[in-house]
CSV table of C-alpha atoms (C1' of nucleotides) in Angstrom, one decimal:
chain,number,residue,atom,x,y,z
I,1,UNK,CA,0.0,0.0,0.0
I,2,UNK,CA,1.8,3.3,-1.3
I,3,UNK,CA,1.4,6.1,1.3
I,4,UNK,CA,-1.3,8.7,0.2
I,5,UNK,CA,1.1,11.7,1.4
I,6,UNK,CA,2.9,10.8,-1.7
I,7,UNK,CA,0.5,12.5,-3.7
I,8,UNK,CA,0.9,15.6,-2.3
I,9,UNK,CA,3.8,17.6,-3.4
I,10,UNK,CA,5.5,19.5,-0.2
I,11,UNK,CA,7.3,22.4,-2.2
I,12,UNK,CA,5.7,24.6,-0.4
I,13,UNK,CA,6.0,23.0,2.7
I,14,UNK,CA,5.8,25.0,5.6
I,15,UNK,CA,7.4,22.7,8.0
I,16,UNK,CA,10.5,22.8,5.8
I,17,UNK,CA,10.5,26.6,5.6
I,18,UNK,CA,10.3,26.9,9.3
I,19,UNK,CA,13.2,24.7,9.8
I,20,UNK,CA,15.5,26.2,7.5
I,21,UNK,CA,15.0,29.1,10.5
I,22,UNK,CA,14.7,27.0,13.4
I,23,UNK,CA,17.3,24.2,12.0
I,24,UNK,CA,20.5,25.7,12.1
I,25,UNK,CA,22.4,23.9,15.1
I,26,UNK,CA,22.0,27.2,17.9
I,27,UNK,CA,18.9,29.0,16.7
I,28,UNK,CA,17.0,27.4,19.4
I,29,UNK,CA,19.2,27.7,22.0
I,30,UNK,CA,19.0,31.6,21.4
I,31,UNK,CA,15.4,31.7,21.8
I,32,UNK,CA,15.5,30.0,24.9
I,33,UNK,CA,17.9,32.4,26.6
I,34,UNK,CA,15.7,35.4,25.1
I,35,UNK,CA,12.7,34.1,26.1
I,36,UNK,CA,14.5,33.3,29.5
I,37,UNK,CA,14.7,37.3,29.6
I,38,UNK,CA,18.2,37.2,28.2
I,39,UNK,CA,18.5,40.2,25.7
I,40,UNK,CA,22.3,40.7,24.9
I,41,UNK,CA,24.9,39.9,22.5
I,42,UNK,CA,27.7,39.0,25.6
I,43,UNK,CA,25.3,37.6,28.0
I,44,UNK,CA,24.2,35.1,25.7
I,45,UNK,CA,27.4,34.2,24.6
I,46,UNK,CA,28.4,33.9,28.1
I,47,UNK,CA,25.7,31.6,29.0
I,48,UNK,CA,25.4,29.7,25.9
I,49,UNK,CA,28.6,29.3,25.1
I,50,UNK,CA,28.2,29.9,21.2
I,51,UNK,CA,31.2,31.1,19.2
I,52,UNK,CA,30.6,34.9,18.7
I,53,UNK,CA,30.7,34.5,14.8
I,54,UNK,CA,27.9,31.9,15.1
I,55,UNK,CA,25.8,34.0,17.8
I,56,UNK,CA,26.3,37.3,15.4
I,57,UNK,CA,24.7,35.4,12.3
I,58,UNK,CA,22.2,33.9,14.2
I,59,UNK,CA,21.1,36.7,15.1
I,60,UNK,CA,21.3,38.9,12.2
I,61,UNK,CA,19.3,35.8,10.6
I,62,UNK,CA,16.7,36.0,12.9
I,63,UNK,CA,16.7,40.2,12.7
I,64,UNK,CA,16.3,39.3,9.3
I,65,UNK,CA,13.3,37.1,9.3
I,66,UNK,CA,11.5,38.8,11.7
I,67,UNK,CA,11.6,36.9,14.8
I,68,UNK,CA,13.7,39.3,17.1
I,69,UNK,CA,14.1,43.2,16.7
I,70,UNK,CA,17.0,44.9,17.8
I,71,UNK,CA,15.9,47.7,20.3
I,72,UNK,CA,18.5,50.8,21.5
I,73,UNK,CA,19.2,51.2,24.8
I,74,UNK,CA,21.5,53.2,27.3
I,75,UNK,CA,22.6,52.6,30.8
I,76,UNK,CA,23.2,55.6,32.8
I,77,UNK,CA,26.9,56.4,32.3
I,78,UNK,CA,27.4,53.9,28.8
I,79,UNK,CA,26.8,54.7,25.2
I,80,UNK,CA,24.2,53.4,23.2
I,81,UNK,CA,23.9,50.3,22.7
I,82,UNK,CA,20.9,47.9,21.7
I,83,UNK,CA,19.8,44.5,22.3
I,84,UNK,CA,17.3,42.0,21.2
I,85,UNK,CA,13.7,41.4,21.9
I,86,UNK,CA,10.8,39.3,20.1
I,87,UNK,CA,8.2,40.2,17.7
I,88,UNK,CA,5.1,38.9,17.3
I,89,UNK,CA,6.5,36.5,15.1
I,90,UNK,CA,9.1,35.2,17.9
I,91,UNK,CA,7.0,35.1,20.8
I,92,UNK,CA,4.5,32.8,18.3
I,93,UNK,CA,7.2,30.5,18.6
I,94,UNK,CA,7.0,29.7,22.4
I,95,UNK,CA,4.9,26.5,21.5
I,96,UNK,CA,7.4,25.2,20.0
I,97,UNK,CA,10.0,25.8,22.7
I,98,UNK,CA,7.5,24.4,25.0
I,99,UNK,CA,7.3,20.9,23.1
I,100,UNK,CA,10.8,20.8,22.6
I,101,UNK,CA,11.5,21.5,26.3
I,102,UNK,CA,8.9,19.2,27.2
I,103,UNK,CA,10.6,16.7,24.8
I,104,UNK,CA,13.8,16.9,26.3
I,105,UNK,CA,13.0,16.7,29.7
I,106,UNK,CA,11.2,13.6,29.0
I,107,UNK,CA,14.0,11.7,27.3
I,108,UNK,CA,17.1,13.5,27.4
I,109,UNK,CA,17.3,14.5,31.3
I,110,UNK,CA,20.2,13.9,33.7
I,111,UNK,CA,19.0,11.0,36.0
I,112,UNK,CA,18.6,13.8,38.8
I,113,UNK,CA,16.0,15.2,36.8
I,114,UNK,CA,15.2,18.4,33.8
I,115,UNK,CA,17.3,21.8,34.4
I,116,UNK,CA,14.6,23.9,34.1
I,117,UNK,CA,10.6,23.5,33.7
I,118,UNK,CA,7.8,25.8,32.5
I,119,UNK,CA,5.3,27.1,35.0
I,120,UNK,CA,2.6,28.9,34.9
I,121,UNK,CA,2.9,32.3,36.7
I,122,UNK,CA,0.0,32.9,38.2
I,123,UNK,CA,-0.6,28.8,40.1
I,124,UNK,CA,3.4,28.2,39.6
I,125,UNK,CA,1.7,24.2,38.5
I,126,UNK,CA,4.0,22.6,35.6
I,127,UNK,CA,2.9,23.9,32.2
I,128,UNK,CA,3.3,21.7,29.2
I,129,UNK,CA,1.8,21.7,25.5
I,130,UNK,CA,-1.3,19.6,24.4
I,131,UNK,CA,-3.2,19.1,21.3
I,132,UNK,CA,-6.5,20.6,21.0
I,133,UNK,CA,-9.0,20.6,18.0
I,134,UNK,CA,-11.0,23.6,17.2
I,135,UNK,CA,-13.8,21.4,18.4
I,136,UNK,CA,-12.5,21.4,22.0
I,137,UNK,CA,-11.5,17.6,22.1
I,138,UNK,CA,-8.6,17.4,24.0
I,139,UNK,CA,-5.1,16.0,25.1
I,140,UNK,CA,-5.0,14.1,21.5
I,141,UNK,CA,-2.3,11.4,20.8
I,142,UNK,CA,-0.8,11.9,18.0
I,143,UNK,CA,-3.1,8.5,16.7
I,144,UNK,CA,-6.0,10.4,17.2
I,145,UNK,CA,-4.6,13.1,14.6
I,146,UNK,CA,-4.2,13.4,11.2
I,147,UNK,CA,-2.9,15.1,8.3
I,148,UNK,CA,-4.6,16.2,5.7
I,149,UNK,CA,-4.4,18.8,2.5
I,150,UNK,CA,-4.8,22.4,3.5
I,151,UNK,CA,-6.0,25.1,1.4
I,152,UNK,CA,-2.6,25.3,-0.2
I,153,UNK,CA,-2.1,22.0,-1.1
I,154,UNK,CA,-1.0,20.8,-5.0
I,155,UNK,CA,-1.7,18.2,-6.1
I,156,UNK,CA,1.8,16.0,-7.9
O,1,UNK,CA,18.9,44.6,36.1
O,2,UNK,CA,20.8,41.7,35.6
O,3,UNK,CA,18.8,38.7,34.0
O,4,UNK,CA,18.3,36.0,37.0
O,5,UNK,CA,18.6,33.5,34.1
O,6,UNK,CA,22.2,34.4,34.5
O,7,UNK,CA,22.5,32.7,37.5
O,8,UNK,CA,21.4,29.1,36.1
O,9,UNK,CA,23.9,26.8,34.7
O,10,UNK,CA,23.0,25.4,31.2
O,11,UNK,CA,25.5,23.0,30.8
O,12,UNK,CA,22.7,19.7,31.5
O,13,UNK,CA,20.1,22.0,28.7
O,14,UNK,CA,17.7,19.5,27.6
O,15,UNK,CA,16.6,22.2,25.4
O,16,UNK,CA,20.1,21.8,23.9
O,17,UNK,CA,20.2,18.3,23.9
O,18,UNK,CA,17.3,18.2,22.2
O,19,UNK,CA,18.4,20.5,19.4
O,20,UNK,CA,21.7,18.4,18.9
O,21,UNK,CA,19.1,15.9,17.6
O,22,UNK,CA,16.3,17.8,15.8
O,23,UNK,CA,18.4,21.0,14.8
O,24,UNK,CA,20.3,19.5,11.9
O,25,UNK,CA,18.8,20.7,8.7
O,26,UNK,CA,16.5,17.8,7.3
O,27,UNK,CA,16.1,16.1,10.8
O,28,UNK,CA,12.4,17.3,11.2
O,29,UNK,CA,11.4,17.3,7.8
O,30,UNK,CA,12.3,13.4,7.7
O,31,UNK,CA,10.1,12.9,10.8
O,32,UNK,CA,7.5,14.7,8.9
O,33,UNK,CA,7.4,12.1,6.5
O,34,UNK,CA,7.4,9.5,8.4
O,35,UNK,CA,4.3,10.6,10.6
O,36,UNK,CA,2.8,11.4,7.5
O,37,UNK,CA,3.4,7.5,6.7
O,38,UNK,CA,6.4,7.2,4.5
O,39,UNK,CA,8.7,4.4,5.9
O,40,UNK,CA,10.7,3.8,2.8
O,41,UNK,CA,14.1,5.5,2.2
O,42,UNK,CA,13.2,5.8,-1.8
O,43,UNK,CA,10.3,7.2,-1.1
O,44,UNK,CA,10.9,10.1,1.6
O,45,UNK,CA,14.3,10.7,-1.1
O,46,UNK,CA,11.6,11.7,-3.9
O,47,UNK,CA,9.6,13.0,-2.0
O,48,UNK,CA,11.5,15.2,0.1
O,49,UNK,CA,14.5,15.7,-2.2
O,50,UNK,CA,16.6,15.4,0.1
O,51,UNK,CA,20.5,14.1,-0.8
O,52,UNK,CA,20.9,10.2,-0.2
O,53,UNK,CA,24.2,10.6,1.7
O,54,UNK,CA,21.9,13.3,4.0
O,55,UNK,CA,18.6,11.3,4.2
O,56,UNK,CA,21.1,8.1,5.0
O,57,UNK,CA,23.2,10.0,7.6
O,58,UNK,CA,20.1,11.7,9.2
O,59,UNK,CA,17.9,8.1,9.7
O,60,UNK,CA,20.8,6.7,11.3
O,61,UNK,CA,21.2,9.3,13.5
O,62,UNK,CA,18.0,9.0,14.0
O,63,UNK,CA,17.9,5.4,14.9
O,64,UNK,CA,20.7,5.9,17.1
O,65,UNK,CA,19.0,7.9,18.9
O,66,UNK,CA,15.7,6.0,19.6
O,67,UNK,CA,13.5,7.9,17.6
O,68,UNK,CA,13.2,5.6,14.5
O,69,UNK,CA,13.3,1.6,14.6
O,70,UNK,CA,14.2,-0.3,11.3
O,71,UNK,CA,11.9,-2.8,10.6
O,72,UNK,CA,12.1,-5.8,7.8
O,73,UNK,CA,9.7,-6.4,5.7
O,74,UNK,CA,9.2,-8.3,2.2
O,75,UNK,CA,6.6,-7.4,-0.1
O,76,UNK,CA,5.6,-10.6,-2.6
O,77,UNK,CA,8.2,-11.4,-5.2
O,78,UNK,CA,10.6,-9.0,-3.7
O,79,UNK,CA,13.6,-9.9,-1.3
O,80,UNK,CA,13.7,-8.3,2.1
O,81,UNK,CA,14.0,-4.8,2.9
O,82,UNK,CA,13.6,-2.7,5.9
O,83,UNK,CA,11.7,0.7,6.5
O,84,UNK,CA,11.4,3.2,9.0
O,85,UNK,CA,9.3,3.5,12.4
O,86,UNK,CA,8.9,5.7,15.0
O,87,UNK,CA,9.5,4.3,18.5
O,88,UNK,CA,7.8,5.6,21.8
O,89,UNK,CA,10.3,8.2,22.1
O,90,UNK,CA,9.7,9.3,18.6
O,91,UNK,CA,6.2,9.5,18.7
O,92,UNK,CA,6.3,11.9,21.7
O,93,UNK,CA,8.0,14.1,19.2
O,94,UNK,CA,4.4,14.8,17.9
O,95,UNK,CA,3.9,18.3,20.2
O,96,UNK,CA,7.1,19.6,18.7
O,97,UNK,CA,6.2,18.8,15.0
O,98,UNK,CA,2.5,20.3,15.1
O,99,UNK,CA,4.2,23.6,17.1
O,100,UNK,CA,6.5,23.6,14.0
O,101,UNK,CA,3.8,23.1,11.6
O,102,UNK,CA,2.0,25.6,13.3
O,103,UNK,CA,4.3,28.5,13.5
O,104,UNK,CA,5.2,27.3,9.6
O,105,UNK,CA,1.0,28.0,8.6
O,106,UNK,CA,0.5,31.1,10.4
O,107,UNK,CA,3.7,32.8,9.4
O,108,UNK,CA,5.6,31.3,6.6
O,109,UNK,CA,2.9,30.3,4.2
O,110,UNK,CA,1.8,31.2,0.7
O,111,UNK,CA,-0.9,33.4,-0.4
O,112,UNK,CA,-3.3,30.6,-0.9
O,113,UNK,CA,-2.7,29.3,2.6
O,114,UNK,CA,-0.8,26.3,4.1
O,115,UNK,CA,-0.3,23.3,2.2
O,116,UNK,CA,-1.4,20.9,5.1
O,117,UNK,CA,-3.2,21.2,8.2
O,118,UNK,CA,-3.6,18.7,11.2
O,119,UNK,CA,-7.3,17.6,12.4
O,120,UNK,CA,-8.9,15.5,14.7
O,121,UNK,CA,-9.5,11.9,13.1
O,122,UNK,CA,-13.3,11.7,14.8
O,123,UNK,CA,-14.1,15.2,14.0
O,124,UNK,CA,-12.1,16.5,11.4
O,125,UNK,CA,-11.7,20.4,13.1
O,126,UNK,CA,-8.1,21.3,13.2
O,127,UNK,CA,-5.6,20.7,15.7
O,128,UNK,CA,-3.4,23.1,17.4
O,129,UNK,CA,-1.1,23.2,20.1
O,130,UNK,CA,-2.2,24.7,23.4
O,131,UNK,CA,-0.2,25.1,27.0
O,132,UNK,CA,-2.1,24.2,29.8
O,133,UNK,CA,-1.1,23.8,33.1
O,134,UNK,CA,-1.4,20.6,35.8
O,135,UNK,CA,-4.0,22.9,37.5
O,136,UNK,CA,-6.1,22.6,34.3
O,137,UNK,CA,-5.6,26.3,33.3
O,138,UNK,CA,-6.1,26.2,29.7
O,139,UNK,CA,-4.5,28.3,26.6
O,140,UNK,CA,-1.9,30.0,28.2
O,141,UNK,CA,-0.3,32.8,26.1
O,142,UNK,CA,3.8,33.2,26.8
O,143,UNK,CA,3.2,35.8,29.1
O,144,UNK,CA,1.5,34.1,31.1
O,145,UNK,CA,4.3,31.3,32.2
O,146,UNK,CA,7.3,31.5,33.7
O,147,UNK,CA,10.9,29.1,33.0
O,148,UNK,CA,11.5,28.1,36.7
O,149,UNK,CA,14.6,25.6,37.8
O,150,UNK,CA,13.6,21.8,37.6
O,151,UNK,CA,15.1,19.5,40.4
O,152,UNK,CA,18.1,18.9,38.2
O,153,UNK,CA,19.3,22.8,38.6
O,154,UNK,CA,22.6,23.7,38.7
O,155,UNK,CA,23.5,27.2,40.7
O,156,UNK,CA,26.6,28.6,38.8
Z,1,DT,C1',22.6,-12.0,-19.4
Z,2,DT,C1',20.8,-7.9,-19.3
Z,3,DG,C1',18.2,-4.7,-17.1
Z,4,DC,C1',15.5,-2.8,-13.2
Z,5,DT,C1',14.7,-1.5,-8.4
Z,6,DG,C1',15.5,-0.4,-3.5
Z,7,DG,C1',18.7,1.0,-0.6
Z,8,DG,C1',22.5,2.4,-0.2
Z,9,DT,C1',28.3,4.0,-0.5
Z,10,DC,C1',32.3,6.9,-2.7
Z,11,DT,C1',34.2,11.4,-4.2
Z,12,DG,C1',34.8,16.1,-4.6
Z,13,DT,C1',33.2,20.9,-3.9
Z,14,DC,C1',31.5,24.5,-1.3
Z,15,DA,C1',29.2,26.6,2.7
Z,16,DA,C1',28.8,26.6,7.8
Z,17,DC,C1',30.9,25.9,12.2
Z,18,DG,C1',34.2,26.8,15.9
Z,19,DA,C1',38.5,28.9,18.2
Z,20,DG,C1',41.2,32.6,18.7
Z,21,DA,C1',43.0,37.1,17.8
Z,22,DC,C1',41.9,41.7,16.4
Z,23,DT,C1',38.7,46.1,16.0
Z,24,DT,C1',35.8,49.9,17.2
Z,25,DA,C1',33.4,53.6,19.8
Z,26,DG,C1',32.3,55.9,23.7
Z,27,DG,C1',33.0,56.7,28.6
Z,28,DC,C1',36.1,56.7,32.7
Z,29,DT,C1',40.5,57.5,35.3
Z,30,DC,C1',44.6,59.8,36.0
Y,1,DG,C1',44.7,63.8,26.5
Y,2,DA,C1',46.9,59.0,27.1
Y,3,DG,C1',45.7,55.0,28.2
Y,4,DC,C1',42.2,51.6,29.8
Y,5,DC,C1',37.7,49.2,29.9
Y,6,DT,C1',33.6,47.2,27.9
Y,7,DA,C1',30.0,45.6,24.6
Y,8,DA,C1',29.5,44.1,20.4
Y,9,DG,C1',31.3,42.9,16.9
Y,10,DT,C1',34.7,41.5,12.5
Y,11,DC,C1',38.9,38.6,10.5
Y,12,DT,C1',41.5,34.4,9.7
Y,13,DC,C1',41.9,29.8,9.3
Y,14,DG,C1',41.4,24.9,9.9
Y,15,DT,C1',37.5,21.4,10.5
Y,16,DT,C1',33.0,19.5,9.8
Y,17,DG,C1',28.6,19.0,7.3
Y,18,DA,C1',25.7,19.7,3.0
Y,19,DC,C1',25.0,18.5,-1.5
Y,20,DA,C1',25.5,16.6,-6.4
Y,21,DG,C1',26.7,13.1,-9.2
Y,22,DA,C1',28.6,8.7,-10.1
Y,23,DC,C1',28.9,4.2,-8.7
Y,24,DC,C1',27.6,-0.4,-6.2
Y,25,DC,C1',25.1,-4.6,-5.0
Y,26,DA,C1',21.4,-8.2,-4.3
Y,27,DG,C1',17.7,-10.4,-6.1
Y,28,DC,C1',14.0,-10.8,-9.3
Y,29,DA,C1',12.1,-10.9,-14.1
Y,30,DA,C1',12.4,-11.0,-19.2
DNA sequence: TTGCTGGGTCTGTCAACGAGACTTAGGCTC
DNA sequence: GAGCCTAAGTCTCGTTGACAGACCCAGCAA
């Protein structure tokens, strides 16, 4: 039995174009410190240890597409400088953190347990990401899903 | 004020543990095609157009890994061959790929929309990610959560 | 025995990564 | 006003990974 998704073509896959943005080996790991409230150039290189070459395009890249904005600042006594902040765009992203976070902890942990873990602020309970469909079913497994063409889908 | 995120240790990141797996270039779009169904080497190559020495280097890594199993098979008339299957640990990748796809459709797509869309199998309304936390509160938007150390913590 | 098919490997080129040194602009100290 | 400090980069160069294209190999079928 051939698969049905070959029918489809996926030039214009999206999942593909969001990777060639999220798939570069550190993009990631700069949205997690700038989501973690970490905003410039040496303090993420501090903490992340990414080669400053690497952090700079990483950047500019994501400058570039729209995920982060660069935003002047000035400490008292200092001369301008700026740092990074999301858009829209970025912050629209935070899912996907999440599930990768989520992911990690699950499978990739230290035996003493996950680093970090997402909360939410306001009950401080563990936070993590479920599927919901528009008809308000809930917590699906991925068998309960599936795929199927969207409005821009060609046909092979 | 200086980010308290400064004052965590990130060398044990699952975040970055996890993106030493998924954040090579084609990583995620093979695991697209294999939860949409394609098991077959030949056929995610054509499909995906993705270079043989790539698509061969990324399943093994995969595999390695625990996220794919290689299973034999035989179809009649033909000698034995293996394909490609998701293990437990690669279907809890799910989240991550529908937060991708996501993000992908809402910012990244053509004019005439996205290409493919995820629904419910019962109900056919789409499926999206959502963050909700243990104490059942629903839909969270990014604001709303905070990263907070996990028992595996480091203090720098 | 020739060819086809699925599932790869071998080779060579070119871009990306990573380490380390160097640069630049403004403010501060003496 | 000479020299130093700091944030945020650039430059250089060797190493790794991506990609294209050719080649390989086992079994089936004509």
């Amino acid at each position: 039995m051939r698969p049905q998704a070959l029918d489809w073509s996926v030039e214009n896959c999206t999942i593909a174009r969001a990777m060639a943005i999220l798939g570069e080996r550190w993009t990631v790991v700069v949205l997690r410190d700038i989501f973690a409230g970490i905003r410039r150039f040496d303090d993420m290189r501090q903490r992340s240890g990414i080669p400053r070459q690497v952090l700079a395009n990483r950047l500019a890249m994501l400058v570039d597409n729209g995920v982060l904005r660069r935003v002047p600042y000035r400490e008292p006594g200092a001369r301008p400088r700026h740092e990074y902040r999301l858009t829209e765009k970025g912050f629209d992203l935070y899912p996907v953190l999440a599930a990768v976070a989520e992911w990690g902890n699950r499978h990739l942990a230290d035996p003493e347990g996950p680093p970090v873990s997402i909360v939410h602020r306001d009950c401080g309970a563990e936070v993590r990401p479920v599927l919901r469909c528009a008809a308000g079913h809930d917590a699906l497994e991925p068998r309960e899903v599936a795929t199927a063409p969207g409005p821009g889908a060609r046909r092979r």
